[in-house]
Amino acid sequence: MLCYRKFLIFATLLICCAAVEDVQVEDLTDLEEPCPMVCPALYAPTCGFDGLDYQEFVNPCVLKVTNCERTKERSLLKKPFAQTDMDWCSTKLIGNIYDFLSKKNVTFNKSECLRACPMIYQPVCISNGKYRGTIPTACQLEELNCALKGTKLGSTLFKVLSAQKCEQD
């Protein structure tokens, strides 16, 4: 009999709640979790990009704290940082990578490295962990890495960072 009463009370509550069409939900923004105040003293460099700038953080926790503080400020100008490849923060941007490498005595006309690459300009941002720059196509990355083999720079070949120019427009 006690279970039947509980069931009736529960069913009545459900019917009453369903009948109310204009239920106001509290603004949950006041109930947000507080930003972490303390991060571990761990050095794990992390690079973040907010759509405008790259910034290096000591570790992912510090990036999270910065994003939390930016969210609390509710500024339209400050967007949260997205974690990205560390090469964006730790490499030097080179304007013309071919001129730069030519000055380092890298020759690009090695017959074993030449490939038939399309003439369609589809810029690619590349990095070798120390330098980053833009090349016209991904096909030319293979030529570039082939030309670097056997040179001082050949120990760290270039990789693709993004399928677009390195420079921010």
CSV table of C-alpha atoms in Angstrom, one decimal:
chain,number,residue,atom,x,y,z
A,1,MET,CA,0.0,0.0,0.0
A,2,LEU,CA,2.9,2.4,0.8
A,3,CYS,CA,4.5,1.7,-2.6
A,4,TYR,CA,1.2,2.5,-4.3
A,5,ARG,CA,1.0,5.9,-2.5
A,6,LYS,CA,4.5,6.7,-3.6
A,7,PHE,CA,3.7,5.8,-7.1
A,8,LEU,CA,0.5,8.0,-7.1
A,9,ILE,CA,2.5,11.0,-5.7
A,10,PHE,CA,5.2,10.5,-8.3
A,11,ALA,CA,2.7,10.2,-11.1
A,12,THR,CA,0.8,13.3,-9.9
A,13,LEU,CA,4.0,15.3,-9.9
A,14,LEU,CA,4.9,14.2,-13.4
A,15,ILE,CA,1.5,15.2,-14.7
A,16,CYS,CA,1.7,18.6,-13.0
A,17,CYS,CA,5.1,19.3,-14.3
A,18,ALA,CA,4.1,18.3,-17.8
A,19,ALA,CA,1.1,20.6,-17.7
A,20,VAL,CA,3.2,23.7,-16.9
A,21,GLU,CA,4.3,25.1,-20.3
A,22,ASP,CA,6.2,28.2,-19.1
A,23,VAL,CA,8.9,26.6,-16.9
A,24,GLN,CA,11.7,29.1,-16.2
A,25,VAL,CA,15.1,27.6,-16.1
A,26,GLU,CA,17.7,29.4,-13.9
A,27,ASP,CA,20.6,31.1,-15.5
A,28,LEU,CA,23.4,28.5,-15.1
A,29,THR,CA,26.2,30.9,-15.7
A,30,ASP,CA,26.4,31.7,-12.0
A,31,LEU,CA,26.8,28.0,-11.2
A,32,GLU,CA,30.0,27.7,-13.4
A,33,GLU,CA,33.0,25.9,-11.9
A,34,PRO,CA,35.6,28.3,-10.6
A,35,CYS,CA,38.8,28.6,-12.6
A,36,PRO,CA,41.7,26.3,-11.3
A,37,MET,CA,43.9,28.5,-9.1
A,38,VAL,CA,46.9,26.2,-8.8
A,39,CYS,CA,48.7,24.3,-11.6
A,40,PRO,CA,51.4,21.7,-11.1
A,41,ALA,CA,54.9,22.9,-11.3
A,42,LEU,CA,55.5,20.8,-14.4
A,43,TYR,CA,57.3,22.1,-17.4
A,44,ALA,CA,55.4,20.8,-20.5
A,45,PRO,CA,55.5,23.6,-23.0
A,46,THR,CA,52.1,24.0,-24.8
A,47,CYS,CA,51.3,26.3,-27.7
A,48,GLY,CA,47.9,27.9,-28.0
A,49,PHE,CA,46.3,29.9,-30.8
A,50,ASP,CA,43.3,32.2,-30.3
A,51,GLY,CA,42.6,33.1,-33.9
A,52,LEU,CA,45.0,36.1,-33.8
A,53,ASP,CA,48.1,35.2,-31.9
A,54,TYR,CA,50.2,32.2,-30.9
A,55,GLN,CA,51.2,32.0,-27.2
A,56,GLU,CA,53.4,29.5,-25.4
A,57,PHE,CA,52.2,28.3,-22.0
A,58,VAL,CA,54.3,26.5,-19.3
A,59,ASN,CA,51.9,23.5,-19.4
A,60,PRO,CA,48.3,22.6,-20.5
A,61,CYS,CA,46.9,23.5,-17.1
A,62,VAL,CA,48.1,27.1,-17.5
A,63,LEU,CA,46.4,27.3,-20.9
A,64,LYS,CA,43.2,26.0,-19.3
A,65,VAL,CA,43.5,28.7,-16.5
A,66,THR,CA,44.0,31.4,-19.1
A,67,ASN,CA,41.0,30.2,-21.1
A,68,CYS,CA,38.8,30.1,-18.0
A,69,GLU,CA,39.8,33.6,-17.1
A,70,ARG,CA,39.1,34.8,-20.6
A,71,THR,CA,35.6,33.2,-20.5
A,72,LYS,CA,34.9,34.8,-17.1
A,73,GLU,CA,35.8,38.3,-18.6
A,74,ARG,CA,33.2,37.7,-21.4
A,75,SER,CA,35.3,39.8,-23.8
A,76,LEU,CA,34.4,39.5,-27.4
A,77,LEU,CA,38.0,40.4,-28.4
A,78,LYS,CA,39.6,37.6,-26.3
A,79,LYS,CA,38.7,34.1,-27.6
A,80,PRO,CA,39.9,31.0,-25.9
A,81,PHE,CA,43.3,29.4,-26.9
A,82,ALA,CA,43.1,26.1,-28.8
A,83,GLN,CA,46.1,23.9,-28.2
A,84,THR,CA,48.2,23.5,-31.4
A,85,ASP,CA,51.5,22.1,-32.6
A,86,MET,CA,54.4,23.4,-30.5
A,87,ASP,CA,56.2,24.3,-33.7
A,88,TRP,CA,54.0,27.3,-34.1
A,89,CYS,CA,55.4,28.9,-31.0
A,90,SER,CA,58.9,27.6,-30.9
A,91,THR,CA,60.1,28.0,-34.5
A,92,LYS,CA,61.4,31.1,-36.4
A,93,LEU,CA,59.3,32.2,-39.3
A,94,ILE,CA,61.3,32.4,-42.6
A,95,GLY,CA,60.0,34.7,-45.3
A,96,ASN,CA,61.4,32.8,-48.3
A,97,ILE,CA,62.5,29.3,-47.3
A,98,TYR,CA,64.3,28.7,-50.6
A,99,ASP,CA,66.5,31.8,-50.3
A,100,PHE,CA,67.2,30.9,-46.7
A,101,LEU,CA,68.3,27.4,-47.5
A,102,SER,CA,70.3,28.5,-50.5
A,103,LYS,CA,72.4,30.7,-48.1
A,104,LYS,CA,73.0,27.5,-46.1
A,105,ASN,CA,74.5,25.9,-49.3
A,106,VAL,CA,71.5,23.6,-50.0
A,107,THR,CA,71.2,22.9,-53.7
A,108,PHE,CA,67.7,22.1,-55.1
A,109,ASN,CA,68.6,20.9,-58.6
A,110,LYS,CA,69.7,17.4,-57.7
A,111,SER,CA,68.4,15.1,-60.5
A,112,GLU,CA,67.3,12.4,-58.0
A,113,CYS,CA,65.1,14.9,-56.2
A,114,LEU,CA,63.2,16.5,-59.1
A,115,ARG,CA,59.6,15.6,-59.3
A,116,ALA,CA,56.7,16.6,-61.6
A,117,CYS,CA,54.7,18.8,-59.3
A,118,PRO,CA,51.5,20.5,-60.3
A,119,MET,CA,51.7,24.2,-61.1
A,120,ILE,CA,48.6,25.0,-59.0
A,121,TYR,CA,49.5,27.2,-56.1
A,122,GLN,CA,48.3,25.5,-52.9
A,123,PRO,CA,50.5,26.9,-50.1
A,124,VAL,CA,51.6,24.7,-47.3
A,125,CYS,CA,53.2,25.7,-44.0
A,126,ILE,CA,56.2,23.5,-43.1
A,127,SER,CA,58.5,23.2,-40.2
A,128,ASN,CA,61.6,21.3,-39.2
A,129,GLY,CA,61.4,22.1,-35.5
A,130,LYS,CA,63.7,25.1,-35.8
A,131,TYR,CA,62.4,27.0,-38.8
A,132,ARG,CA,59.0,27.3,-40.5
A,133,GLY,CA,58.0,28.7,-43.8
A,134,THR,CA,55.6,28.5,-46.7
A,135,ILE,CA,56.2,26.5,-49.9
A,136,PRO,CA,53.9,26.6,-53.0
A,137,THR,CA,52.7,22.9,-52.9
A,138,ALA,CA,53.0,19.8,-50.8
A,139,CYS,CA,54.7,18.1,-53.7
A,140,GLN,CA,57.6,20.5,-53.3
A,141,LEU,CA,58.0,19.4,-49.7
A,142,GLU,CA,59.3,16.0,-51.0
A,143,GLU,CA,61.8,17.7,-53.3
A,144,LEU,CA,62.9,20.0,-50.4
A,145,ASN,CA,63.5,17.1,-48.0
A,146,CYS,CA,65.3,15.1,-50.7
A,147,ALA,CA,67.6,18.1,-51.4
A,148,LEU,CA,68.3,18.4,-47.6
A,149,LYS,CA,69.5,14.8,-47.3
A,150,GLY,CA,73.3,14.7,-46.9
A,151,THR,CA,73.5,18.3,-45.6
A,152,LYS,CA,73.9,19.7,-42.1
A,153,LEU,CA,70.1,20.5,-42.1
A,154,GLY,CA,69.3,16.9,-43.3
A,155,SER,CA,69.0,15.5,-39.8
A,156,THR,CA,65.7,17.3,-39.2
A,157,LEU,CA,63.5,17.1,-42.3
A,158,PHE,CA,60.5,19.4,-42.8
A,159,LYS,CA,56.9,18.3,-42.0
A,160,VAL,CA,53.6,19.9,-42.8
A,161,LEU,CA,52.1,22.2,-40.1
A,162,SER,CA,49.1,23.3,-42.0
A,163,ALA,CA,47.6,23.3,-45.5
A,164,GLN,CA,47.8,27.1,-45.7
A,165,LYS,CA,50.4,29.9,-45.5
A,166,CYS,CA,52.4,30.2,-42.3
A,167,GLU,CA,51.9,34.0,-42.2
A,168,GLN,CA,48.7,35.4,-40.7
A,169,ASP,CA,46.8,37.7,-43.1
